[in-house]
mmCIF file of C-alpha atoms in Angstrom:
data_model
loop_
_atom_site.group_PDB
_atom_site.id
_atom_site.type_symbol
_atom_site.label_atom_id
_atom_site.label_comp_id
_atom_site.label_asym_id
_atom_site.label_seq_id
_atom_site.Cartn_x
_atom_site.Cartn_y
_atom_site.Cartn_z
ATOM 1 C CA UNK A 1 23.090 -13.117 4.386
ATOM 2 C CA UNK A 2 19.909 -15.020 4.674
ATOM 3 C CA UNK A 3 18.735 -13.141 7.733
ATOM 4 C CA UNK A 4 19.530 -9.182 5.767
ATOM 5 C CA UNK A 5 17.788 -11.465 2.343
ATOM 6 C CA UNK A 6 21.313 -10.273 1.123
ATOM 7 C CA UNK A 7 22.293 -12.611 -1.873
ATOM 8 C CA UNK A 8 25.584 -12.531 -4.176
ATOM 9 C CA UNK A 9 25.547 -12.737 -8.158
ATOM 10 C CA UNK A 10 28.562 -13.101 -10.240
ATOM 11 C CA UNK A 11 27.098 -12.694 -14.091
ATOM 12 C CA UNK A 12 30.271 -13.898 -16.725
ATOM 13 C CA UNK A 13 29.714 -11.217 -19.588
ATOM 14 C CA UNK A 14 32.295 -13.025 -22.060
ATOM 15 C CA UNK A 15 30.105 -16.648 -21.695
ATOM 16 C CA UNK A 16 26.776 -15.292 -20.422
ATOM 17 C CA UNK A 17 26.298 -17.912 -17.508
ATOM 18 C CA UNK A 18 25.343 -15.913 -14.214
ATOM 19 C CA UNK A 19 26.058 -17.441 -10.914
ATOM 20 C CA UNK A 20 23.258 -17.135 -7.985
ATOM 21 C CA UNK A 21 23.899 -17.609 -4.354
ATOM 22 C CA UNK A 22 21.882 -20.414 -2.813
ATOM 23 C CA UNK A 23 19.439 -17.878 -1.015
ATOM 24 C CA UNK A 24 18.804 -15.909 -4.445
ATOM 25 C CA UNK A 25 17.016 -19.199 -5.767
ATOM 26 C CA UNK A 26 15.240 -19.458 -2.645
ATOM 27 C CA UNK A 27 14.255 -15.436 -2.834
ATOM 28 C CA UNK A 28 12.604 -16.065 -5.846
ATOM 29 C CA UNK A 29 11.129 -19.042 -4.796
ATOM 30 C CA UNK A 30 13.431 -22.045 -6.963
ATOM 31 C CA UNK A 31 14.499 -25.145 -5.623
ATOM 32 C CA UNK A 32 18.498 -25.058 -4.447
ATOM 33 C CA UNK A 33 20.348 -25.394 -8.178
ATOM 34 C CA UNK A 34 17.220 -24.346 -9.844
ATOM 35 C CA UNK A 35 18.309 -21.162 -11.577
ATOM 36 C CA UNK A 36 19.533 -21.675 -15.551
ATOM 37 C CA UNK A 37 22.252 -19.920 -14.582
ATOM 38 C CA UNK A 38 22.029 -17.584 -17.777
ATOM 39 C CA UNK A 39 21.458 -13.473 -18.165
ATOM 40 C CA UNK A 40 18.253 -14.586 -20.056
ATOM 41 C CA UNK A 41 17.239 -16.816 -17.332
ATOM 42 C CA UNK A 42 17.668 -13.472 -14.749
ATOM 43 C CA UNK A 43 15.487 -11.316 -17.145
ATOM 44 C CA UNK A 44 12.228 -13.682 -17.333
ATOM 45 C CA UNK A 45 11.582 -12.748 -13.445
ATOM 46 C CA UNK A 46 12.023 -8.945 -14.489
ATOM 47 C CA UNK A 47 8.712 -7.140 -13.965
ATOM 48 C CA UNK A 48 7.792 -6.308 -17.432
ATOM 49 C CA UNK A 49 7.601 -2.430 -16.455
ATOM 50 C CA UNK A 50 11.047 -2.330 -14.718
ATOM 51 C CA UNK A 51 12.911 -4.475 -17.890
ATOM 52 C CA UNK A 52 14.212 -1.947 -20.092
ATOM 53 C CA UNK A 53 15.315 0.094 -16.894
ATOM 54 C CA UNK A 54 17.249 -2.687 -15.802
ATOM 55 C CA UNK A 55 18.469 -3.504 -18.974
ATOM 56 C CA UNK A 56 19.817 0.089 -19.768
ATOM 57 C CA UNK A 57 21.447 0.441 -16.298
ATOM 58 C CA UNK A 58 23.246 -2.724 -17.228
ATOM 59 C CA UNK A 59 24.616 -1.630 -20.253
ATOM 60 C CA UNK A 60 25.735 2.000 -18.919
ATOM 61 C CA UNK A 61 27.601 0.091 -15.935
ATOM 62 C CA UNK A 62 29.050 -2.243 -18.571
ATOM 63 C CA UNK A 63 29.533 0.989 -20.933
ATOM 64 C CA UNK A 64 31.373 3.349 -18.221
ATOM 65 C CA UNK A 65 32.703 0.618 -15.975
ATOM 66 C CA UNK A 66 30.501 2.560 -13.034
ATOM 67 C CA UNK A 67 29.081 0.794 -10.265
ATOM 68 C CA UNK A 68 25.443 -0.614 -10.861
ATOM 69 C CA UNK A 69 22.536 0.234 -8.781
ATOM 70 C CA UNK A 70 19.148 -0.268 -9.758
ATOM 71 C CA UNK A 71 15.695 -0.989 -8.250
ATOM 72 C CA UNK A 72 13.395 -3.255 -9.412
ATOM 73 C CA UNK A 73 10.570 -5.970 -9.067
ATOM 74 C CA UNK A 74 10.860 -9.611 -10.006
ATOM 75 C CA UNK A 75 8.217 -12.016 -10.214
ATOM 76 C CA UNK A 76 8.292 -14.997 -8.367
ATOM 77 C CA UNK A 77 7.775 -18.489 -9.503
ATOM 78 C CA UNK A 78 4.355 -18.336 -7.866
ATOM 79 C CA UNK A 79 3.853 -15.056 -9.351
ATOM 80 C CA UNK A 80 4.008 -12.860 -6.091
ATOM 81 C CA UNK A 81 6.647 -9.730 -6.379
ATOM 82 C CA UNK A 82 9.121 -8.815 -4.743
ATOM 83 C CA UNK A 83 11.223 -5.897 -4.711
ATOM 84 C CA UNK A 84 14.981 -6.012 -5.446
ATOM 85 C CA UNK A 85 17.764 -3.620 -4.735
ATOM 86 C CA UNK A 86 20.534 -4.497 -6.698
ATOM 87 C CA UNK A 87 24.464 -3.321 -6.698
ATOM 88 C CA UNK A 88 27.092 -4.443 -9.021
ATOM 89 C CA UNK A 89 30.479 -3.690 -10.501
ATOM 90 C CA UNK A 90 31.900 -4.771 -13.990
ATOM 91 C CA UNK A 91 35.324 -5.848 -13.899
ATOM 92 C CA UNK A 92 37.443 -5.909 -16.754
ATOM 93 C CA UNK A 93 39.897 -8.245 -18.202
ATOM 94 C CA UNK A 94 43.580 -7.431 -18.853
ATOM 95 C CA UNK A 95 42.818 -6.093 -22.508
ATOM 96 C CA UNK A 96 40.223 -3.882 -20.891
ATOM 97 C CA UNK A 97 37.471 -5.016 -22.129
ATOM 98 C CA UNK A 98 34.403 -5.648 -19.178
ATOM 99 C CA UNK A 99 34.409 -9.753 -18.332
ATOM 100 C CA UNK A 100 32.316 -9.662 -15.950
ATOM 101 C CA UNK A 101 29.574 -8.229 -12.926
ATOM 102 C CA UNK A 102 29.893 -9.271 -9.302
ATOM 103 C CA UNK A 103 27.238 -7.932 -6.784
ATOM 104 C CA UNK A 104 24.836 -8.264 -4.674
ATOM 105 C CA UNK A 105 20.796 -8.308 -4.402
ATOM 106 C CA UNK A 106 18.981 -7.331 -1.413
ATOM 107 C CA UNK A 107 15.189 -7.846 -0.439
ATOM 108 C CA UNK A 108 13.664 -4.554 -0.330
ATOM 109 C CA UNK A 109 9.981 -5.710 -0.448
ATOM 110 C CA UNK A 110 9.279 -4.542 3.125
ATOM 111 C CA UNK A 111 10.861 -0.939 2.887
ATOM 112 C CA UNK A 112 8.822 -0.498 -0.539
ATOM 113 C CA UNK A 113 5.551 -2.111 1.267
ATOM 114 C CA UNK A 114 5.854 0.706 4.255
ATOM 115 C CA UNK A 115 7.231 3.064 1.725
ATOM 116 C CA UNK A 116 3.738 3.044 -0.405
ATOM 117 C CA UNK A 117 1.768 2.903 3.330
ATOM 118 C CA UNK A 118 3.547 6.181 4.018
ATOM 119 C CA UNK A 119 2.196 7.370 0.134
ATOM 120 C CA UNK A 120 -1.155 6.394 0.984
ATOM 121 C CA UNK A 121 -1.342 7.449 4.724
ATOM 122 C CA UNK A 122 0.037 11.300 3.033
ATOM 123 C CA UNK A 123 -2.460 11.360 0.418
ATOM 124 C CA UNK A 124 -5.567 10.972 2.631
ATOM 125 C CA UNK A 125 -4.432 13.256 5.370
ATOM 126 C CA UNK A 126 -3.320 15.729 2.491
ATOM 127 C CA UNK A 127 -7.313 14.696 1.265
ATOM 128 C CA UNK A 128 -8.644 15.604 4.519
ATOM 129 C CA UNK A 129 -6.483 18.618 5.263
ATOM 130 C CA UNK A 130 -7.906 20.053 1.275
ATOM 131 C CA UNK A 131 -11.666 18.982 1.954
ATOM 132 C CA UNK A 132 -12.028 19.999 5.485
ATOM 133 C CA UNK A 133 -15.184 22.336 6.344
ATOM 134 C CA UNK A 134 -13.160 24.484 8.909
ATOM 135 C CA UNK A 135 -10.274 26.999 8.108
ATOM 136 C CA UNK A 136 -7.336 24.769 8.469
ATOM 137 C CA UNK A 137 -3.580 26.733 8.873
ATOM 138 C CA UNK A 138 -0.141 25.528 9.392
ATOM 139 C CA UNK A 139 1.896 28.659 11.000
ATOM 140 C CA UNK A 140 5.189 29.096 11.475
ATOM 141 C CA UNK A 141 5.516 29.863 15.350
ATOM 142 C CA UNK A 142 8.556 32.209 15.157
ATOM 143 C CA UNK A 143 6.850 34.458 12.139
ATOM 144 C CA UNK A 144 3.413 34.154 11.898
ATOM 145 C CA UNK A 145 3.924 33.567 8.578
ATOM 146 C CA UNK A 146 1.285 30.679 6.590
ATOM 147 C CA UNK A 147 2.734 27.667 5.360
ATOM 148 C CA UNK A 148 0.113 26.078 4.377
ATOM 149 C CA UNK A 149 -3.522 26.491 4.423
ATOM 150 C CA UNK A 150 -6.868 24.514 3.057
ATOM 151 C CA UNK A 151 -9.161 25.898 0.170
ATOM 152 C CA UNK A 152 -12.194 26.722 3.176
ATOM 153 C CA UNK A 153 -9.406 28.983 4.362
ATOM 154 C CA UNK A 154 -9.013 30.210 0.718
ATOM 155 C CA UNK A 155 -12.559 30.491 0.188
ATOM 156 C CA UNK A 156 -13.599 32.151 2.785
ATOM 157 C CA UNK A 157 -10.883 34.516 3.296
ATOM 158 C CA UNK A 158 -11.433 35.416 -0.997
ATOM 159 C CA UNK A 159 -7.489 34.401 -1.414
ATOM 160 C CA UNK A 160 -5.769 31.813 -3.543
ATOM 161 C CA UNK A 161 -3.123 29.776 -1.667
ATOM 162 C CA UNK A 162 -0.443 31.168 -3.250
ATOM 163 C CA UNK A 163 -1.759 34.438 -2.003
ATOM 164 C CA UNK A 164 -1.854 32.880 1.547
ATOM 165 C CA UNK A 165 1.037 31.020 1.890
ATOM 166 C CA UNK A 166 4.017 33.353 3.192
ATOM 167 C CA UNK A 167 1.607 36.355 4.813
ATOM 168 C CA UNK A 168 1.839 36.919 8.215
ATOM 169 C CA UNK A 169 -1.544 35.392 9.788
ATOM 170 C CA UNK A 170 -2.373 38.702 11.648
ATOM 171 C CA UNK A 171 -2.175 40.466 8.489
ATOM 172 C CA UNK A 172 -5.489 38.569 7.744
ATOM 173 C CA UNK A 173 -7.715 39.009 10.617
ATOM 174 C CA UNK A 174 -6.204 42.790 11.397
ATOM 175 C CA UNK A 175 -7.563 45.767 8.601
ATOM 176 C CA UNK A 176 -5.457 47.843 9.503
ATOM 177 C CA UNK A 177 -1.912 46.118 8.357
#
């Protein structure tokens, strides 16, 4: 579990006190035993933007007794974040009534860090592709047909992209089609 930065939770809903693995504490940067061991306790390291979500996918598992699966940052003791992928199921007592959440939290920090690197490395080619000085195409080899084009192309051709996009690209260059 340590080497996946997998760790276990078992959260008592009837008494409040929540139970951390060992390598939970150490995730968010406590000292072995260091957790309060209370619901409370879990929400202080919520990211202030990803609380309510949290909260309200909480009480829907609780609510419909469906498996809980959220996403969400939590801030460290020394105030770095991490990212936290989080599955859980409410189990219920003999009357029925939901006693407690068992689950599981992994480290997702990396896969969000390459995730955004993927955002950013999209925008600026999309940023290049838009502000390029020469007629820039994408056609699809078995029609012909524009996929996607830049606004030089659009400019100089006196089309919008909308007007572009599906044409065959011989239909542009050829007056008589």
């Amino acid at each position: 579990m340590d080497a996946a930065k997998i760790g276990t939770f078992d959260w008592n809903i009837e008494t409040g006190k929540v139970y951390w693995s060992p390598n939970l504490e150490l995730f968010m940067g406590l000292p072995p035993g260091g957790f309060e061991g209370t619901f409370e306790a879990f929400d202080r390291f919520l990211h202030p933007a990803d609380r309510e979500q949290v909260q309200r996918a909480v009480q829907q598992a609780i609510q419909t007794g469906k498996d809980y699966e959220v996403e969400f940052r939590m801030i460290r003791l020394d105030g770095t974040i991490r990212w936290v992928q989080t599955r859980g199921r409410v189990l219920f007592n003999e009357a029925g009534t939901p006693s407690r959440m068992i689950g599981i939290d992994i480290d997702i920090s990396q896969h969000k860090s390459y995730e955004q690197q993927l955002i950013d490395a999209e925008q600026k080619y999309s940023d290049f592709y838009d502000h390029a000085p020469d007629l820039l195409f994408s056609i699809d080899a078995e029609t012909g047909r524009v996929l996607e084009c830049n606004q030089t192309a659009c400019d100089a051709l006196g089309y919008s992209k909308d007007e572009l996009v599906g044409r065959e690209i011989f239909q542009l260059y050829h007056a008589d089609s």
